[in-house]
Amino acid sequence: MPAEPAPPERTWVRIGQVRRPHGRRGALLVDLDEPGRLRHPWTWFSAIGPAGEVQTFHVRRVRPHGRGVLVEVEEIGSWEAAAALRGAVLYVTPEERVPLEADEYYNEDLLGCTVVDVRLGPIGTVVDVYDLGYQHLLALRGRTGRMVLVPFRKVFVTAVDVAAKVIQVDLPQGWLELYEGS
């Protein structure tokens, strides 16, 4: 069994949020941020409840349920106990995530990256990543403060250095002007 996790820190990864309790034995209906990106079976996770309290839970079972997953944990045995976690945000360490293939990135690793165009230099910072199913969109806070959307595709993204928090892009001429109004 892995060592008990410490309270979530900046190195921890948000995996989802408890939508509601499910069933009289206290399963948790969880909306995952990125389904399929966790090792199975998970062994534990930490939750930050509505009042900011941190709790650690040992996972007994996980199974799909509609648009979410049902998570049964050792520490919860009733609907009432599970109801206390409604809205809690769930975290794991990076080791609990599925290893990535080459040229794959976790959305949370892209947040805060500076986006640098090959011709224009720095054009903004990634503030969100939208998963559209067929592609991801980087949402940047642009140079003028306006939101700029950049498809996260090889045709636009030429290099990613997660450790340095830099994404290099080669945007078509006039792309930024569409957002900046220049």
mmCIF file of N, CA and C in Angstrom, residues 57-169:
data_model
loop_
_atom_site.group_PDB
_atom_site.id
_atom_site.type_symbol
_atom_site.label_atom_id
_atom_site.label_comp_id
_atom_site.label_asym_id
_atom_site.label_seq_id
_atom_site.Cartn_x
_atom_site.Cartn_y
_atom_site.Cartn_z
ATOM 1 N N PHE A 57 -8.877 9.410 1.532
ATOM 2 C CA PHE A 57 -9.756 8.257 1.404
ATOM 3 C C PHE A 57 -9.053 7.152 0.634
ATOM 4 N N HIS A 58 -9.320 5.908 1.024
ATOM 5 C CA HIS A 58 -8.775 4.734 0.336
ATOM 6 C C HIS A 58 -9.871 4.154 -0.552
ATOM 7 N N VAL A 59 -9.577 4.029 -1.814
ATOM 8 C CA VAL A 59 -10.566 3.618 -2.806
ATOM 9 C C VAL A 59 -10.773 2.110 -2.757
ATOM 10 N N ARG A 60 -12.024 1.720 -2.660
ATOM 11 C CA ARG A 60 -12.395 0.307 -2.679
ATOM 12 C C ARG A 60 -12.791 -0.120 -4.092
ATOM 13 N N ARG A 61 -13.548 0.750 -4.774
ATOM 14 C CA ARG A 61 -14.068 0.384 -6.096
ATOM 15 C C ARG A 61 -14.415 1.642 -6.878
ATOM 16 N N VAL A 62 -14.194 1.592 -8.198
ATOM 17 C CA VAL A 62 -14.579 2.678 -9.104
ATOM 18 C C VAL A 62 -15.289 2.040 -10.293
ATOM 19 N N ARG A 63 -16.417 2.620 -10.669
ATOM 20 C CA ARG A 63 -17.116 2.103 -11.851
ATOM 21 C C ARG A 63 -17.818 3.252 -12.567
ATOM 22 N N PRO A 64 -17.946 3.152 -13.895
ATOM 23 C CA PRO A 64 -18.617 4.207 -14.657
ATOM 24 C C PRO A 64 -20.077 4.331 -14.234
ATOM 25 N N HIS A 65 -20.579 5.547 -14.306
ATOM 26 C CA HIS A 65 -21.992 5.790 -14.000
ATOM 27 C C HIS A 65 -22.419 7.049 -14.747
ATOM 28 N N GLY A 66 -23.112 6.875 -15.861
ATOM 29 C CA GLY A 66 -23.540 8.022 -16.661
ATOM 30 C C GLY A 66 -22.340 8.824 -17.134
ATOM 31 N N ARG A 67 -22.363 10.138 -16.862
ATOM 32 C CA ARG A 67 -21.251 11.005 -17.273
ATOM 33 C C ARG A 67 -20.154 11.076 -16.216
ATOM 34 N N GLY A 68 -20.300 10.337 -15.137
ATOM 35 C CA GLY A 68 -19.304 10.370 -14.068
ATOM 36 C C GLY A 68 -18.861 8.973 -13.701
ATOM 37 N N VAL A 69 -18.301 8.844 -12.504
ATOM 38 C CA VAL A 69 -17.921 7.545 -11.963
ATOM 39 C C VAL A 69 -18.439 7.457 -10.535
ATOM 40 N N LEU A 70 -18.763 6.232 -10.131
ATOM 41 C CA LEU A 70 -19.115 5.982 -8.738
ATOM 42 C C LEU A 70 -17.863 5.500 -8.032
ATOM 43 N N VAL A 71 -17.535 6.139 -6.935
ATOM 44 C CA VAL A 71 -16.344 5.787 -6.169
ATOM 45 C C VAL A 71 -16.792 5.341 -4.784
ATOM 46 N N GLU A 72 -16.411 4.110 -4.426
ATOM 47 C CA GLU A 72 -16.663 3.610 -3.078
ATOM 48 C C GLU A 72 -15.345 3.659 -2.325
ATOM 49 N N VAL A 73 -15.389 4.195 -1.110
ATOM 50 C CA VAL A 73 -14.170 4.320 -0.308
ATOM 51 C C VAL A 73 -14.352 3.624 1.035
ATOM 52 N N GLU A 74 -13.228 3.191 1.615
ATOM 53 C CA GLU A 74 -13.243 2.475 2.893
ATOM 54 C C GLU A 74 -13.824 3.314 4.022
ATOM 55 N N GLU A 75 -13.560 4.596 4.020
ATOM 56 C CA GLU A 75 -13.893 5.457 5.151
ATOM 57 C C GLU A 75 -15.351 5.915 5.200
ATOM 58 N N ILE A 76 -16.115 5.641 4.160
ATOM 59 C CA ILE A 76 -17.513 6.091 4.117
ATOM 60 C C ILE A 76 -18.424 4.884 3.979
ATOM 61 N N GLY A 77 -19.417 4.806 4.867
ATOM 62 C CA GLY A 77 -20.325 3.671 4.834
ATOM 63 C C GLY A 77 -21.788 4.048 4.832
ATOM 64 N N SER A 78 -22.085 5.340 4.725
ATOM 65 C CA SER A 78 -23.489 5.752 4.743
ATOM 66 C C SER A 78 -23.716 6.914 3.785
ATOM 67 N N TRP A 79 -24.977 7.070 3.391
ATOM 68 C CA TRP A 79 -25.349 8.179 2.527
ATOM 69 C C TRP A 79 -25.046 9.501 3.208
ATOM 70 N N GLU A 80 -25.305 9.591 4.507
ATOM 71 C CA GLU A 80 -25.095 10.834 5.249
ATOM 72 C C GLU A 80 -23.622 11.244 5.242
ATOM 73 N N ALA A 81 -22.737 10.281 5.445
ATOM 74 C CA ALA A 81 -21.298 10.591 5.433
ATOM 75 C C ALA A 81 -20.858 11.048 4.047
ATOM 76 N N ALA A 82 -21.400 10.412 3.008
ATOM 77 C CA ALA A 82 -21.058 10.807 1.638
ATOM 78 C C ALA A 82 -21.622 12.187 1.315
ATOM 79 N N ALA A 83 -22.805 12.495 1.844
ATOM 80 C CA ALA A 83 -23.436 13.790 1.570
ATOM 81 C C ALA A 83 -22.583 14.944 2.081
ATOM 82 N N ALA A 84 -21.810 14.703 3.130
ATOM 83 C CA ALA A 84 -20.943 15.755 3.674
ATOM 84 C C ALA A 84 -19.842 16.141 2.692
ATOM 85 N N LEU A 85 -19.587 15.291 1.699
ATOM 86 C CA LEU A 85 -18.538 15.576 0.708
ATOM 87 C C LEU A 85 -19.084 16.184 -0.583
ATOM 88 N N ARG A 86 -20.372 16.460 -0.631
ATOM 89 C CA ARG A 86 -20.946 17.076 -1.835
ATOM 90 C C ARG A 86 -20.152 18.347 -2.156
ATOM 91 N N GLY A 87 -19.675 18.455 -3.393
ATOM 92 C CA GLY A 87 -18.917 19.634 -3.811
ATOM 93 C C GLY A 87 -17.431 19.573 -3.505
ATOM 94 N N ALA A 88 -16.985 18.533 -2.796
ATOM 95 C CA ALA A 88 -15.557 18.425 -2.467
ATOM 96 C C ALA A 88 -14.734 18.245 -3.739
ATOM 97 N N VAL A 89 -13.566 18.853 -3.770
ATOM 98 C CA VAL A 89 -12.651 18.748 -4.903
ATOM 99 C C VAL A 89 -11.648 17.643 -4.593
ATOM 100 N N LEU A 90 -11.408 16.744 -5.563
ATOM 101 C CA LEU A 90 -10.548 15.583 -5.357
ATOM 102 C C LEU A 90 -9.187 15.786 -6.004
ATOM 103 N N TYR A 91 -8.143 15.304 -5.307
ATOM 104 C CA TYR A 91 -6.762 15.440 -5.764
ATOM 105 C C TYR A 91 -6.027 14.119 -5.621
ATOM 106 N N VAL A 92 -5.040 13.899 -6.493
ATOM 107 C CA VAL A 92 -4.101 12.788 -6.374
ATOM 108 C C VAL A 92 -2.706 13.330 -6.659
ATOM 109 N N THR A 93 -1.700 12.507 -6.400
ATOM 110 C CA THR A 93 -0.350 12.899 -6.794
ATOM 111 C C THR A 93 -0.187 12.591 -8.282
ATOM 112 N N PRO A 94 0.776 13.210 -8.947
ATOM 113 C CA PRO A 94 0.973 12.941 -10.380
ATOM 114 C C PRO A 94 1.202 11.465 -10.697
ATOM 115 N N GLU A 95 1.739 10.695 -9.752
ATOM 116 C CA GLU A 95 2.013 9.274 -9.991
ATOM 117 C C GLU A 95 0.743 8.452 -10.190
ATOM 118 N N GLU A 96 -0.388 8.949 -9.734
ATOM 119 C CA GLU A 96 -1.654 8.229 -9.892
ATOM 120 C C GLU A 96 -2.243 8.404 -11.293
ATOM 121 N N ARG A 97 -1.660 9.285 -12.091
ATOM 122 C CA ARG A 97 -2.171 9.496 -13.450
ATOM 123 C C ARG A 97 -1.573 8.462 -14.405
ATOM 124 N N VAL A 98 -2.276 8.207 -15.482
ATOM 125 C CA VAL A 98 -1.793 7.297 -16.520
ATOM 126 C C VAL A 98 -0.610 7.959 -17.223
ATOM 127 N N PRO A 99 0.482 7.212 -17.471
ATOM 128 C CA PRO A 99 1.606 7.808 -18.206
ATOM 129 C C PRO A 99 1.162 8.248 -19.599
ATOM 130 N N LEU A 100 1.733 9.334 -20.061
ATOM 131 C CA LEU A 100 1.359 9.894 -21.359
ATOM 132 C C LEU A 100 2.241 9.362 -22.476
ATOM 133 N N GLU A 101 1.690 9.385 -23.662
ATOM 134 C CA GLU A 101 2.461 9.089 -24.865
ATOM 135 C C GLU A 101 3.257 10.340 -25.236
ATOM 136 N N ALA A 102 4.174 10.195 -26.182
ATOM 137 C CA ALA A 102 4.921 11.357 -26.674
ATOM 138 C C ALA A 102 3.931 12.369 -27.251
ATOM 139 N N ASP A 103 4.198 13.632 -27.049
ATOM 140 C CA ASP A 103 3.355 14.724 -27.544
ATOM 141 C C ASP A 103 1.961 14.754 -26.921
ATOM 142 N N GLU A 104 1.796 14.173 -25.733
ATOM 143 C CA GLU A 104 0.551 14.294 -24.978
ATOM 144 C C GLU A 104 0.855 15.067 -23.705
ATOM 145 N N TYR A 105 -0.132 15.816 -23.240
ATOM 146 C CA TYR A 105 0.061 16.650 -22.052
ATOM 147 C C TYR A 105 -1.214 16.642 -21.233
ATOM 148 N N TYR A 106 -1.055 16.744 -19.932
ATOM 149 C CA TYR A 106 -2.216 16.926 -19.067
ATOM 150 C C TYR A 106 -2.630 18.384 -19.144
ATOM 151 N N ASN A 107 -3.934 18.621 -19.191
ATOM 152 C CA ASN A 107 -4.430 19.999 -19.283
ATOM 153 C C ASN A 107 -3.859 20.877 -18.186
ATOM 154 N N GLU A 108 -3.840 20.372 -16.949
ATOM 155 C CA GLU A 108 -3.370 21.198 -15.835
ATOM 156 C C GLU A 108 -1.895 21.568 -15.965
ATOM 157 N N ASP A 109 -1.116 20.770 -16.700
ATOM 158 C CA ASP A 109 0.298 21.100 -16.904
ATOM 159 C C ASP A 109 0.474 22.254 -17.888
ATOM 160 N N LEU A 110 -0.544 22.507 -18.711
ATOM 161 C CA LEU A 110 -0.463 23.599 -19.685
ATOM 162 C C LEU A 110 -0.885 24.940 -19.089
ATOM 163 N N LEU A 111 -1.648 24.890 -17.999
ATOM 164 C CA LEU A 111 -2.095 26.131 -17.358
ATOM 165 C C LEU A 111 -0.900 26.925 -16.854
ATOM 166 N N GLY A 112 -0.916 28.215 -17.106
ATOM 167 C CA GLY A 112 0.178 29.077 -16.667
ATOM 168 C C GLY A 112 1.341 29.155 -17.637
ATOM 169 N N CYS A 113 1.305 28.358 -18.706
ATOM 170 C CA CYS A 113 2.386 28.414 -19.697
ATOM 171 C C CYS A 113 2.317 29.727 -20.474
ATOM 172 N N THR A 114 3.478 30.275 -20.767
ATOM 173 C CA THR A 114 3.572 31.438 -21.641
ATOM 174 C C THR A 114 3.559 30.931 -23.074
ATOM 175 N N VAL A 115 2.717 31.520 -23.903
ATOM 176 C CA VAL A 115 2.633 31.131 -25.308
ATOM 177 C C VAL A 115 3.428 32.146 -26.118
ATOM 178 N N VAL A 116 4.379 31.621 -26.901
ATOM 179 C CA VAL A 116 5.292 32.463 -27.671
ATOM 180 C C VAL A 116 5.122 32.147 -29.151
ATOM 181 N N ASP A 117 4.755 33.159 -29.930
ATOM 182 C CA ASP A 117 4.639 32.999 -31.378
ATOM 183 C C ASP A 117 6.024 33.160 -31.993
ATOM 184 N N VAL A 118 6.328 32.370 -33.025
ATOM 185 C CA VAL A 118 7.658 32.401 -33.634
ATOM 186 C C VAL A 118 7.999 33.761 -34.239
ATOM 187 N N ARG A 119 6.998 34.536 -34.657
ATOM 188 C CA ARG A 119 7.261 35.846 -35.240
ATOM 189 C C ARG A 119 6.997 36.998 -34.269
ATOM 190 N N LEU A 120 5.979 36.852 -33.425
ATOM 191 C CA LEU A 120 5.537 37.967 -32.584
ATOM 192 C C LEU A 120 6.093 37.952 -31.166
ATOM 193 N N GLY A 121 6.690 36.836 -30.759
ATOM 194 C CA GLY A 121 7.168 36.730 -29.379
ATOM 195 C C GLY A 121 6.025 36.344 -28.449
ATOM 196 N N PRO A 122 6.135 36.662 -27.150
ATOM 197 C CA PRO A 122 5.093 36.275 -26.190
ATOM 198 C C PRO A 122 3.741 36.902 -26.544
ATOM 199 N N ILE A 123 2.707 36.060 -26.573
ATOM 200 C CA ILE A 123 1.376 36.571 -26.934
ATOM 201 C C ILE A 123 0.350 36.369 -25.826
ATOM 202 N N GLY A 124 0.696 35.638 -24.780
ATOM 203 C CA GLY A 124 -0.257 35.451 -23.692
ATOM 204 C C GLY A 124 0.098 34.285 -22.797
ATOM 205 N N THR A 125 -0.756 34.080 -21.798
ATOM 206 C CA THR A 125 -0.584 33.015 -20.816
ATOM 207 C C THR A 125 -1.821 32.123 -20.833
ATOM 208 N N VAL A 126 -1.615 30.806 -20.794
ATOM 209 C CA VAL A 126 -2.728 29.859 -20.807
ATOM 210 C C VAL A 126 -3.485 29.951 -19.479
ATOM 211 N N VAL A 127 -4.781 30.279 -19.564
ATOM 212 C CA VAL A 127 -5.616 30.369 -18.369
ATOM 213 C C VAL A 127 -6.651 29.244 -18.305
ATOM 214 N N ASP A 128 -6.871 28.568 -19.437
ATOM 215 C CA ASP A 128 -7.806 27.443 -19.445
ATOM 216 C C ASP A 128 -7.528 26.594 -20.676
ATOM 217 N N VAL A 129 -7.968 25.346 -20.625
ATOM 218 C CA VAL A 129 -7.864 24.435 -21.760
ATOM 219 C C VAL A 129 -9.246 23.830 -21.962
ATOM 220 N N TYR A 130 -9.811 24.019 -23.151
ATOM 221 C CA TYR A 130 -11.136 23.493 -23.464
ATOM 222 C C TYR A 130 -10.985 22.210 -24.263
ATOM 223 N N ASP A 131 -11.620 21.145 -23.794
ATOM 224 C CA ASP A 131 -11.609 19.867 -24.494
ATOM 225 C C ASP A 131 -12.884 19.776 -25.314
ATOM 226 N N LEU A 132 -12.744 19.882 -26.626
ATOM 227 C CA LEU A 132 -13.896 19.846 -27.520
ATOM 228 C C LEU A 132 -14.164 18.452 -28.072
ATOM 229 N N GLY A 133 -13.413 17.469 -27.591
ATOM 230 C CA GLY A 133 -13.581 16.105 -28.078
ATOM 231 C C GLY A 133 -12.651 15.810 -29.232
ATOM 232 N N TYR A 134 -12.769 16.549 -30.299
ATOM 233 C CA TYR A 134 -11.925 16.335 -31.471
ATOM 234 C C TYR A 134 -10.628 17.124 -31.393
ATOM 235 N N GLN A 135 -10.565 18.128 -30.526
ATOM 236 C CA GLN A 135 -9.336 18.896 -30.321
ATOM 237 C C GLN A 135 -9.445 19.667 -29.015
ATOM 238 N N HIS A 136 -8.312 20.171 -28.567
ATOM 239 C CA HIS A 136 -8.273 21.044 -27.397
ATOM 240 C C HIS A 136 -8.019 22.471 -27.867
ATOM 241 N N LEU A 137 -8.567 23.423 -27.128
ATOM 242 C CA LEU A 137 -8.315 24.839 -27.386
ATOM 243 C C LEU A 137 -7.620 25.433 -26.178
ATOM 244 N N LEU A 138 -6.533 26.146 -26.427
ATOM 245 C CA LEU A 138 -5.875 26.891 -25.361
ATOM 246 C C LEU A 138 -6.560 28.245 -25.252
ATOM 247 N N ALA A 139 -6.966 28.606 -24.059
ATOM 248 C CA ALA A 139 -7.529 29.936 -23.807
ATOM 249 C C ALA A 139 -6.431 30.761 -23.162
ATOM 250 N N LEU A 140 -6.023 31.828 -23.849
ATOM 251 C CA LEU A 140 -4.931 32.677 -23.363
ATOM 252 C C LEU A 140 -5.467 34.011 -22.894
ATOM 253 N N ARG A 141 -4.833 34.551 -21.879
ATOM 254 C CA ARG A 141 -5.032 35.965 -21.541
ATOM 255 C C ARG A 141 -3.999 36.665 -22.407
ATOM 256 N N GLY A 142 -4.463 37.341 -23.451
ATOM 257 C CA GLY A 142 -3.580 37.937 -24.452
ATOM 258 C C GLY A 142 -2.869 39.186 -23.978
ATOM 259 N N ARG A 143 -2.050 39.730 -24.845
ATOM 260 C CA ARG A 143 -1.241 40.920 -24.529
ATOM 261 C C ARG A 143 -2.093 42.123 -24.163
ATOM 262 N N THR A 144 -3.276 42.219 -24.744
ATOM 263 C CA THR A 144 -4.148 43.365 -24.455
ATOM 264 C C THR A 144 -5.126 43.064 -23.326
ATOM 265 N N GLY A 145 -5.017 41.867 -22.749
ATOM 266 C CA GLY A 145 -5.931 41.473 -21.687
ATOM 267 C C GLY A 145 -7.138 40.711 -22.185
ATOM 268 N N ARG A 146 -7.332 40.694 -23.491
ATOM 269 C CA ARG A 146 -8.463 39.966 -24.065
ATOM 270 C C ARG A 146 -8.144 38.479 -24.172
ATOM 271 N N MET A 147 -9.211 37.680 -24.219
ATOM 272 C CA MET A 147 -9.069 36.242 -24.375
ATOM 273 C C MET A 147 -8.722 35.917 -25.827
ATOM 274 N N VAL A 148 -7.759 35.019 -26.003
ATOM 275 C CA VAL A 148 -7.345 34.550 -27.325
ATOM 276 C C VAL A 148 -7.445 33.030 -27.311
ATOM 277 N N LEU A 149 -8.066 32.443 -28.324
ATOM 278 C CA LEU A 149 -8.184 30.990 -28.430
ATOM 279 C C LEU A 149 -7.227 30.479 -29.495
ATOM 280 N N VAL A 150 -6.480 29.436 -29.126
ATOM 281 C CA VAL A 150 -5.516 28.834 -30.045
ATOM 282 C C VAL A 150 -5.751 27.329 -30.063
ATOM 283 N N PRO A 151 -6.043 26.744 -31.233
ATOM 284 C CA PRO A 151 -6.189 25.290 -31.302
ATOM 285 C C PRO A 151 -4.878 24.611 -30.898
ATOM 286 N N PHE A 152 -4.972 23.612 -30.022
ATOM 287 C CA PHE A 152 -3.786 22.878 -29.579
ATOM 288 C C PHE A 152 -3.573 21.721 -30.547
ATOM 289 N N ARG A 153 -3.067 22.091 -31.727
ATOM 290 C CA ARG A 153 -2.824 21.132 -32.797
ATOM 291 C C ARG A 153 -1.423 21.351 -33.342
ATOM 292 N N LYS A 154 -0.842 20.283 -33.884
ATOM 293 C CA LYS A 154 0.531 20.360 -34.383
ATOM 294 C C LYS A 154 0.708 21.409 -35.471
ATOM 295 N N VAL A 155 -0.337 21.693 -36.223
ATOM 296 C CA VAL A 155 -0.230 22.689 -37.283
ATOM 297 C C VAL A 155 0.048 24.082 -36.697
ATOM 298 N N PHE A 156 -0.377 24.331 -35.453
ATOM 299 C CA PHE A 156 -0.148 25.622 -34.792
ATOM 300 C C PHE A 156 0.935 25.546 -33.721
ATOM 301 N N VAL A 157 0.951 24.459 -32.958
ATOM 302 C CA VAL A 157 1.874 24.314 -31.829
ATOM 303 C C VAL A 157 3.136 23.619 -32.316
ATOM 304 N N THR A 158 4.266 24.328 -32.224
ATOM 305 C CA THR A 158 5.520 23.773 -32.735
ATOM 306 C C THR A 158 6.390 23.159 -31.648
ATOM 307 N N ALA A 159 6.211 23.565 -30.391
ATOM 308 C CA ALA A 159 7.008 23.007 -29.294
ATOM 309 C C ALA A 159 6.304 23.270 -27.967
ATOM 310 N N VAL A 160 6.455 22.316 -27.049
ATOM 311 C CA VAL A 160 5.913 22.466 -25.695
ATOM 312 C C VAL A 160 7.000 22.067 -24.715
ATOM 313 N N ASP A 161 7.289 22.953 -23.767
ATOM 314 C CA ASP A 161 8.236 22.657 -22.692
ATOM 315 C C ASP A 161 7.504 22.892 -21.375
ATOM 316 N N VAL A 162 6.901 21.818 -20.858
ATOM 317 C CA VAL A 162 6.099 21.929 -19.640
ATOM 318 C C VAL A 162 6.962 22.375 -18.467
ATOM 319 N N ALA A 163 8.182 21.859 -18.379
ATOM 320 C CA ALA A 163 9.065 22.227 -17.262
ATOM 321 C C ALA A 163 9.369 23.718 -17.263
ATOM 322 N N ALA A 164 9.582 24.293 -18.437
ATOM 323 C CA ALA A 164 9.881 25.727 -18.548
ATOM 324 C C ALA A 164 8.601 26.566 -18.626
ATOM 325 N N LYS A 165 7.434 25.895 -18.733
ATOM 326 C CA LYS A 165 6.132 26.569 -18.843
ATOM 327 C C LYS A 165 6.066 27.460 -20.087
ATOM 328 N N VAL A 166 6.526 26.909 -21.239
ATOM 329 C CA VAL A 166 6.524 27.652 -22.502
ATOM 330 C C VAL A 166 5.919 26.782 -23.605
ATOM 331 N N ILE A 167 5.015 27.374 -24.369
ATOM 332 C CA ILE A 167 4.445 26.733 -25.552
ATOM 333 C C ILE A 167 4.769 27.633 -26.735
ATOM 334 N N GLN A 168 5.431 27.063 -27.737
ATOM 335 C CA GLN A 168 5.768 27.831 -28.937
ATOM 336 C C GLN A 168 4.727 27.540 -30.006
ATOM 337 N N VAL A 169 4.244 28.600 -30.648
ATOM 338 C CA VAL A 169 3.237 28.454 -31.698
ATOM 339 C C VAL A 169 3.675 29.201 -32.947
#
